[in-house]
Short mmCIF file of C-alpha atoms in Angstrom, two decimals:
data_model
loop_
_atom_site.label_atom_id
_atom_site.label_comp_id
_atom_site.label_asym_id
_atom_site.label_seq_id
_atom_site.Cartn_x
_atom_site.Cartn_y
_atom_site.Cartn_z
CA UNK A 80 -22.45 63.29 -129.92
CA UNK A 81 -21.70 63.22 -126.41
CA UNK A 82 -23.97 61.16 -123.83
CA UNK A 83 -24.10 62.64 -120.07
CA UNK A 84 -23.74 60.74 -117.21
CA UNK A 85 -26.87 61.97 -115.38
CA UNK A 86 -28.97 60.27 -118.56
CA UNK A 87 -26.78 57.12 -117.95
CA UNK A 88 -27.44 56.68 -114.31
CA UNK A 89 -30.67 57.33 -114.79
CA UNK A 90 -31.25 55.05 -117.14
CA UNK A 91 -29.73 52.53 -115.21
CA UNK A 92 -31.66 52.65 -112.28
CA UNK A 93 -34.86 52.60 -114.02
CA UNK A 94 -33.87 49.06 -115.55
CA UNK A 95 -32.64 48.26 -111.95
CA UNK A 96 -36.02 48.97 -110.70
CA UNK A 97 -37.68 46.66 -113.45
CA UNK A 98 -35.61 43.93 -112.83
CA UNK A 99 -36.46 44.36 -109.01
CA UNK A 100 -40.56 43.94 -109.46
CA UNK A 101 -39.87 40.89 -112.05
CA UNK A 102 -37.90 39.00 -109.60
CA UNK A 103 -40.21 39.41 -106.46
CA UNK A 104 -43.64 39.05 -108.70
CA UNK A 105 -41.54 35.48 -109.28
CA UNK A 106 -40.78 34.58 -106.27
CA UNK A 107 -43.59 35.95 -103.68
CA UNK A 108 -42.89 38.63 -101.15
CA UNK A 109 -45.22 41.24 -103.48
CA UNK A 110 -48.67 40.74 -103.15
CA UNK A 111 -50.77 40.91 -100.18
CA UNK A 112 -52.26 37.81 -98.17
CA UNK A 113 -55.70 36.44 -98.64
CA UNK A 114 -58.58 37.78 -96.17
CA UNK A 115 -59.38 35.73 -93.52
CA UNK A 116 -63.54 34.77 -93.72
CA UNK A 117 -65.67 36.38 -91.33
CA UNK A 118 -67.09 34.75 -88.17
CA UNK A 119 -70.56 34.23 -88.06
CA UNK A 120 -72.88 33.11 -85.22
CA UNK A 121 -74.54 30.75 -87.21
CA UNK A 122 -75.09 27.13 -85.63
CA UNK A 123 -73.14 24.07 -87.29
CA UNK A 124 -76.10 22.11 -88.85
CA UNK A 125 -77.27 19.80 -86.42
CA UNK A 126 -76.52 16.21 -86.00
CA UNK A 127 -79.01 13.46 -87.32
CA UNK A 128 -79.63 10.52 -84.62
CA UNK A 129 -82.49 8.30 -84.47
CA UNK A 130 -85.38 9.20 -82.22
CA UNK A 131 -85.45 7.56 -78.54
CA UNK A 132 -87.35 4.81 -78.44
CA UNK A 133 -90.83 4.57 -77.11
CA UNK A 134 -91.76 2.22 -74.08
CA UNK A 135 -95.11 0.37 -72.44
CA UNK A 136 -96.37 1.33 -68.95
CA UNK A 137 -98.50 -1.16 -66.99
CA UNK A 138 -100.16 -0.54 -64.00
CA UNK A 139 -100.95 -3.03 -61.78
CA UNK A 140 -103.37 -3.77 -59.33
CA UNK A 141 -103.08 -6.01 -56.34
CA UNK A 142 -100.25 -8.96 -56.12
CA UNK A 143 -100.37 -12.11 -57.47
CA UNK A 144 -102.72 -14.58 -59.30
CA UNK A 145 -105.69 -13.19 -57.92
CA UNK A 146 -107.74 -17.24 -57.34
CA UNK A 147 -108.69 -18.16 -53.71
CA UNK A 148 -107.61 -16.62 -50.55
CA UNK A 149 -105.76 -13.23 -50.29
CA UNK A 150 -103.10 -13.40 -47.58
CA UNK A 151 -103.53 -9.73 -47.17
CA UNK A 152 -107.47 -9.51 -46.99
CA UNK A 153 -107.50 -12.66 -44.80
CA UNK A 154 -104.86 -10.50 -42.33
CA UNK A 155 -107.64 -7.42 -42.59
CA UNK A 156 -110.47 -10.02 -41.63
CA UNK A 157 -108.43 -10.76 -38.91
CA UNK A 158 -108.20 -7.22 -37.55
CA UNK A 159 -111.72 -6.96 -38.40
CA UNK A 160 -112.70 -9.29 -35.76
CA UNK A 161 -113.32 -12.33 -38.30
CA UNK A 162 -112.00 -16.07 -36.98
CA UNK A 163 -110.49 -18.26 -39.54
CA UNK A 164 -113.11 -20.48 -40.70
CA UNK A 165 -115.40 -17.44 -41.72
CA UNK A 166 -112.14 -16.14 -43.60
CA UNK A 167 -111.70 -19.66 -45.30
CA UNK A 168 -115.52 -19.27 -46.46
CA UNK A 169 -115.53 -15.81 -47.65
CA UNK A 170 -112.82 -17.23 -50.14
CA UNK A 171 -113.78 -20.50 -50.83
CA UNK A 172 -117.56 -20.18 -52.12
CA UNK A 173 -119.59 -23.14 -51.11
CA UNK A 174 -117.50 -24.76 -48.95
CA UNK A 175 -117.63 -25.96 -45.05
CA UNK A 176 -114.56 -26.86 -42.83
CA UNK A 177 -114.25 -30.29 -41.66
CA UNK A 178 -112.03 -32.26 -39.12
CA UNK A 179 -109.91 -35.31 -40.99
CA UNK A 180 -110.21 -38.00 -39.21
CA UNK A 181 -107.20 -39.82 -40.99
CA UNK A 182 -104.91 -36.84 -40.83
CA UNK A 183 -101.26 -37.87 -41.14
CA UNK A 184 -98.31 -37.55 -39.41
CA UNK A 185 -95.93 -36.49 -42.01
CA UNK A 186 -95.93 -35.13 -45.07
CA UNK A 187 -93.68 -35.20 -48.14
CA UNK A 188 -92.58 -31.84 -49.90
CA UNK A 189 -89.84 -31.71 -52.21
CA UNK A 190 -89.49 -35.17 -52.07
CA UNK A 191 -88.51 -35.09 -48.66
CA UNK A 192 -90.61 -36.00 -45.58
CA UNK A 193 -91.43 -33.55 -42.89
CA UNK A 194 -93.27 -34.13 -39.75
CA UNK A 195 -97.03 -32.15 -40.43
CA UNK A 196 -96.62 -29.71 -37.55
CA UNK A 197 -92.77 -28.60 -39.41
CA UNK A 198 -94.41 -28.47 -42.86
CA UNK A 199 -97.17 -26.49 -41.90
CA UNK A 200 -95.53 -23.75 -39.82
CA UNK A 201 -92.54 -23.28 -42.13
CA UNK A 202 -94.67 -22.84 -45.07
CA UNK A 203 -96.78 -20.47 -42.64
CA UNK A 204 -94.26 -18.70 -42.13
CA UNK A 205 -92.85 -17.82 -45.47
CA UNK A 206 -96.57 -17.88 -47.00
CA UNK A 207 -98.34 -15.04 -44.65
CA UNK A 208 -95.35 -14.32 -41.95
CA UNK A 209 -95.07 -14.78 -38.29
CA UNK A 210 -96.92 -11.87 -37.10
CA UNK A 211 -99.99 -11.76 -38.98
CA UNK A 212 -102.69 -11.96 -36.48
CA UNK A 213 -103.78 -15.41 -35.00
CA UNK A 214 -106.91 -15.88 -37.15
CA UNK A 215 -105.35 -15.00 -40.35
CA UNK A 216 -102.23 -17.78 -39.47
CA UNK A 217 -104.96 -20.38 -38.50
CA UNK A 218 -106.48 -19.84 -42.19
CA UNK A 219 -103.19 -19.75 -43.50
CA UNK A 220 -102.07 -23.11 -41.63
CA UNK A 221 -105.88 -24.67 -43.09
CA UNK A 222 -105.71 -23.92 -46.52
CA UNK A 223 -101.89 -25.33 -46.72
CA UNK A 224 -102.96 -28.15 -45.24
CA UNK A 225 -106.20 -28.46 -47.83
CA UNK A 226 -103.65 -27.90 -49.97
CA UNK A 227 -101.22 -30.60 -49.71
CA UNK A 228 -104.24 -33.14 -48.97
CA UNK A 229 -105.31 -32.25 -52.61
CA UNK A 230 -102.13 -33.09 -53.81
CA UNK A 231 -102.09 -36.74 -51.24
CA UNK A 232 -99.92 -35.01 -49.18
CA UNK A 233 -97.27 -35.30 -51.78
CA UNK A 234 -96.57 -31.91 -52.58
CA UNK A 235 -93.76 -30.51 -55.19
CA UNK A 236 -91.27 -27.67 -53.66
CA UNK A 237 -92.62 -25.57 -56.97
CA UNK A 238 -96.29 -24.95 -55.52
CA UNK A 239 -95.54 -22.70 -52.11
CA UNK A 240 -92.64 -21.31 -50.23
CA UNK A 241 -91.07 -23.10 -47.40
CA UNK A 242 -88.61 -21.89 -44.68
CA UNK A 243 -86.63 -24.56 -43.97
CA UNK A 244 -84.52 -22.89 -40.88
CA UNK A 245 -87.21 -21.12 -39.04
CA UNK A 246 -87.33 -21.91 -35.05
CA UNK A 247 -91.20 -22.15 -34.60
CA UNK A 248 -90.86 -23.62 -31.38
CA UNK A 249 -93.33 -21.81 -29.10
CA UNK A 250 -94.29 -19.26 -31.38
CA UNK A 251 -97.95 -17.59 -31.43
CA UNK A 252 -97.68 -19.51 -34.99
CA UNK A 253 -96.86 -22.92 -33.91
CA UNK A 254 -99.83 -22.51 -31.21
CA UNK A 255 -102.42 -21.39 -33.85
CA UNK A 256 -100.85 -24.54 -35.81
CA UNK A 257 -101.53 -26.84 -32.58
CA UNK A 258 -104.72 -25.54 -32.24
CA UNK A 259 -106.13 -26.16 -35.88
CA UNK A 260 -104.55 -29.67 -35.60
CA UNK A 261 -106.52 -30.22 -32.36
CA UNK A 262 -103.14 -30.99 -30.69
CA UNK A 263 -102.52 -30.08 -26.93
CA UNK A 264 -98.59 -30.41 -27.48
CA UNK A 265 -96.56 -31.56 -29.93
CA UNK A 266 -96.65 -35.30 -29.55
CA UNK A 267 -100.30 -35.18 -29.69
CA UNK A 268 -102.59 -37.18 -32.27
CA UNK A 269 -103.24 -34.35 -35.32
CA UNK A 270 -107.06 -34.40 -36.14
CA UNK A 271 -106.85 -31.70 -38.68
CA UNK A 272 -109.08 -29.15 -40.30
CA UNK A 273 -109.54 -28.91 -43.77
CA UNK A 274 -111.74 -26.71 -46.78
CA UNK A 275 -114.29 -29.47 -48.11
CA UNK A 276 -116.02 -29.37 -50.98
CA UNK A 277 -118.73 -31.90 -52.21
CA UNK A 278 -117.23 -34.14 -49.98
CA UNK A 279 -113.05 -33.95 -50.73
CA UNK A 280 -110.13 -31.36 -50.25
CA UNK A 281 -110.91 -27.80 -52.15
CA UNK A 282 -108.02 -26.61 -54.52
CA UNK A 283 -106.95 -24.46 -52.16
CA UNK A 284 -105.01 -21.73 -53.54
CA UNK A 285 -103.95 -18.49 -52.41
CA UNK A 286 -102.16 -15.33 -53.25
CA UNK A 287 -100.52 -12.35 -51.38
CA UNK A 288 -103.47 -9.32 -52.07
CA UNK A 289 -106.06 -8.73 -54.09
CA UNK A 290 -107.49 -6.43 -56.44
CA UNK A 291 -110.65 -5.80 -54.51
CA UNK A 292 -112.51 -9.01 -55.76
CA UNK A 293 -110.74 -11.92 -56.34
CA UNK A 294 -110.96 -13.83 -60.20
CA UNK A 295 -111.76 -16.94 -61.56
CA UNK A 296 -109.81 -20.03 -61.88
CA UNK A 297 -111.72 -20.84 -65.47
CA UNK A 298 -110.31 -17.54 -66.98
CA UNK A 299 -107.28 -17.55 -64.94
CA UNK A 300 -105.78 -21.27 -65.79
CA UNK A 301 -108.45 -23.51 -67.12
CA UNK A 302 -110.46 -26.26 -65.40
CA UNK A 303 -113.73 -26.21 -63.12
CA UNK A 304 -112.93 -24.99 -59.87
CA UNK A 305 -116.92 -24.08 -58.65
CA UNK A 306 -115.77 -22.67 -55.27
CA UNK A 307 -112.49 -20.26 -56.94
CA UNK A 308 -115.42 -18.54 -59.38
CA UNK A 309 -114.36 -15.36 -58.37
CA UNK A 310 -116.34 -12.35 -57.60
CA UNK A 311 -115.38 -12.59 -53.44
CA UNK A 312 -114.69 -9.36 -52.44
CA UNK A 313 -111.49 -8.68 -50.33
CA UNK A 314 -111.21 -5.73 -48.19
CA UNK A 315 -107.50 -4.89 -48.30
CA UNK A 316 -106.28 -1.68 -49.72
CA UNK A 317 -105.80 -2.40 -53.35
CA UNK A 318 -101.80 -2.35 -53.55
CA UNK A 319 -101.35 -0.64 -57.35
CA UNK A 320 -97.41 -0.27 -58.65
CA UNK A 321 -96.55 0.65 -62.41
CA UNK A 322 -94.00 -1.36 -64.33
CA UNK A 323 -92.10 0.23 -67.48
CA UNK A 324 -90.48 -1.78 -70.64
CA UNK A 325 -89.25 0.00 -73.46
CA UNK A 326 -90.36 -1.50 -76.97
CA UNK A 327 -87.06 -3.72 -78.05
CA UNK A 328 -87.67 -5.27 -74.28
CA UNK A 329 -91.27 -5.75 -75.01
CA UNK A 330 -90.21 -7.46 -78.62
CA UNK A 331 -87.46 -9.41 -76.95
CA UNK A 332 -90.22 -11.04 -74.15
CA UNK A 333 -92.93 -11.95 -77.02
CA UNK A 334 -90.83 -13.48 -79.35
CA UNK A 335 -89.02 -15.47 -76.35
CA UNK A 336 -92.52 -16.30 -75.51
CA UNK A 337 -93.93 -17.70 -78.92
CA UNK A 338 -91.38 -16.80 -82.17
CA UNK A 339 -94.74 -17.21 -84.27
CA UNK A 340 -96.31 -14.36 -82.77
CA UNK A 341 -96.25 -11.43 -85.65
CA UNK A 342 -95.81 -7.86 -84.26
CA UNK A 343 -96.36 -4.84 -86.86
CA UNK A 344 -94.76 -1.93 -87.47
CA UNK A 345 -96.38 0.23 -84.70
CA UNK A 346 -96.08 -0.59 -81.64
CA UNK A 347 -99.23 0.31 -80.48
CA UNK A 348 -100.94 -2.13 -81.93
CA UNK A 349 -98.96 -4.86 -80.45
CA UNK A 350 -100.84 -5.46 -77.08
CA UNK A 351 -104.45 -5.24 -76.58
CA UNK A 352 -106.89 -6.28 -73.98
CA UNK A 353 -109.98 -8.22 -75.03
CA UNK A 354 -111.70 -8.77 -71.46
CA UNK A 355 -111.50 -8.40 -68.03
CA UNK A 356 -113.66 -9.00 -64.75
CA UNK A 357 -114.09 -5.64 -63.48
CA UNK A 358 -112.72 -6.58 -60.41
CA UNK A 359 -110.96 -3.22 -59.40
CA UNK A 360 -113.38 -0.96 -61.46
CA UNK A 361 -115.98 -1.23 -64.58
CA UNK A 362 -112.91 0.02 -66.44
CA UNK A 363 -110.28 -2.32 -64.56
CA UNK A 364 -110.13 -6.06 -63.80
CA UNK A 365 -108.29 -9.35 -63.99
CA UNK A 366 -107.54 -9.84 -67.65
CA UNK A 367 -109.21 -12.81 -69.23
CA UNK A 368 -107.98 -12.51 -72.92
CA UNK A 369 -105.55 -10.43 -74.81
CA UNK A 370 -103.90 -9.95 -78.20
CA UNK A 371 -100.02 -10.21 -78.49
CA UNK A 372 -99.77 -9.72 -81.85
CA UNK A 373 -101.69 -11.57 -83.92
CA UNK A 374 -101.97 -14.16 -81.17
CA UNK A 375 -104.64 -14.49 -78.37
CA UNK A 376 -103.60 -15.86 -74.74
CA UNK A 377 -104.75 -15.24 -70.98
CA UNK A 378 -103.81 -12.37 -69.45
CA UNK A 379 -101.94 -14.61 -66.60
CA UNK A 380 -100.26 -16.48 -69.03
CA UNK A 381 -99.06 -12.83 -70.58
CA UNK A 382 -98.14 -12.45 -67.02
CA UNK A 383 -96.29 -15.46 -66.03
CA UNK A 384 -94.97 -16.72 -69.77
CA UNK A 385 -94.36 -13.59 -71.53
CA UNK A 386 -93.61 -11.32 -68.66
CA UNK A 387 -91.94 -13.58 -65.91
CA UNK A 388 -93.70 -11.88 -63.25
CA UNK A 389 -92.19 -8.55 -64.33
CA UNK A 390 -95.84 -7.32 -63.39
CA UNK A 391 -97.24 -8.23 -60.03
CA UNK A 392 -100.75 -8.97 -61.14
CA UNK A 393 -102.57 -9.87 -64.17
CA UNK A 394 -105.25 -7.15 -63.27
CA UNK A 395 -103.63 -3.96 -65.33
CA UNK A 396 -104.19 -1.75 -67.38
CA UNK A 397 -101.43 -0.66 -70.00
CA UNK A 398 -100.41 2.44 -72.09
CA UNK A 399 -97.75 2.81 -74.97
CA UNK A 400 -95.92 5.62 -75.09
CA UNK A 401 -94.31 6.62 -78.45
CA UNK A 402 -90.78 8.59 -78.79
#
């Protein structure tokens, strides 16, 4: 029997077209391409980092140690019509002014020695400036001199401030410091006045402004000081400024300070105030004793040794702020 043609080709092709899918099924190009995912607008989880850090805020009151004489309330007396001896007394409780009768010629600061009329009115003159008003630079010019005859007149460069370059020569200050010395002109014989107490020089320290009253030099430093009890009331504006340290700089000045000192976990519990005077407010004073730690000190000794006079004044109140 006889087999067509048409049947033949047709068979043919139909194995063609079998042999076609087998070699592209092996060899890609049938098939269709993966989806692409849909977008969402759904965030990308967020980041972890470690919270900021929290930090202490003081807030200060007045400048400085806060024992004897302001510098800025004696300036207000001043301006208030009040001459320098009554300024010196208002400060120094208990006291009188004198004249020395063996006041000296020179005096050695630094280890250097510097005729008395250049030592006092450079150390005016950085201590209260040249234009505070003639009273206030007579106290000024008395107390430095009280000062240095505490010290025999033998004074390191580490207790006051000294200009050694300023041109006094005929200045309202050099007058008021002729005038205190009983001088009529430079190459006069000095009979000077001085803060007496009990019958010798006062401790006669001072400070730039106070905090309304001024403190104690028992709970400030130690020691009996009768006339620096505190308590004197000053009648400069209170100067208040805030100072902030975050809580690794707070750890860093303790532990500088004393590596004993323990400090917790929380920060918060690391400072704390034990007393004060009251001086700016019932709420407010000069501190007198404070936890650092497990540790108690001064509160001018937190100021000066832990804080190196990163705060103005030991009379402060403070605040920690967590992250």
């Amino acid at each position: 029997m006889s087999i067509s043609i048409t049947k033949i080709l047709t068979s043919f092709l139909t194995v063609f077209s079998l042999f076609l899918d087998l070699i592209l099924a092996l060899f890609g190009g049938g098939g269709e391409e993966p989806p692409v995912p849909p977008t969402t607008d759904e965030p990308s989880p967020p980041s972890i980092t470690e919270p900021a850090e929290g930090k202490f805020v003081f807030t200060t009151y007045g400048w400085g140690h806060g024992v004897g004489m302001s510098q800025d309330g004696a300036i207000q007396m001043a301006k208030d019509g009040k001459d320098y001896e009554e300024i010196l007394l208002s400060y120094y409780s208990g006291t009188t002014v004198k004249t020395d009768p063996s006041t000296p010629t020179e005096v050695k600061y630094g280890g250097k020695t510097i005729p008395l009329v250049e030592y006092l009115c450079r150390t005016a003159k950085r201590e209260i400036g040249p234009s505070a008003p003639t009273e206030a630079l007579k106290a000024q010019i008395v107390a430095v001199y009280t000062f240095a005859k505490w010290y025999n007149f033998d004074v390191d460069s580490s207790r006051h401030a000294y200009d050694s370059s300023y041109d006094y020569n005929g200045t309202n200050l050099h007058r008021a410091c002729l005038s205190v010395l009983g001088m009529n002109n430079g190459s006069s014989t000095p009979s000077a006045k001085y803060v007496d107490y009990n019958g010798t020089a006062a401790f006669t320290c001072y400070f730039d402004s106070c905090a309304g009253k001024t403190t104690a030099a028992a709970s400030t430093w130690g020691g009996n000081y009768p006339y620096l009890c505190g308590g004197n009331p000053s009648p400069e504006t209170v100067e208040i400024a805030t100072a902030e340290f975050t809580v690794e700089e707070m750890r860093e000045r303790i532990l500088s300070y004393n590596s004993d000192i323990v400090l917790g976990a929380d920060p918060a519990e690391w400072l704390s105030i034990i007393s004060h005077d009251g001086a700016y407010s019932s709420a407010i004073g000069y501190v007198e004793k404070m936890k650092v730690g497990n540790t108690e000190i001064r509160g001018n000794a937190f100021r000066g040794s832990v804080m190196e006079y990163a705060i103005r004044s030991h009379c402060f109140k403070m605040e920690y702020i967590p992250a």
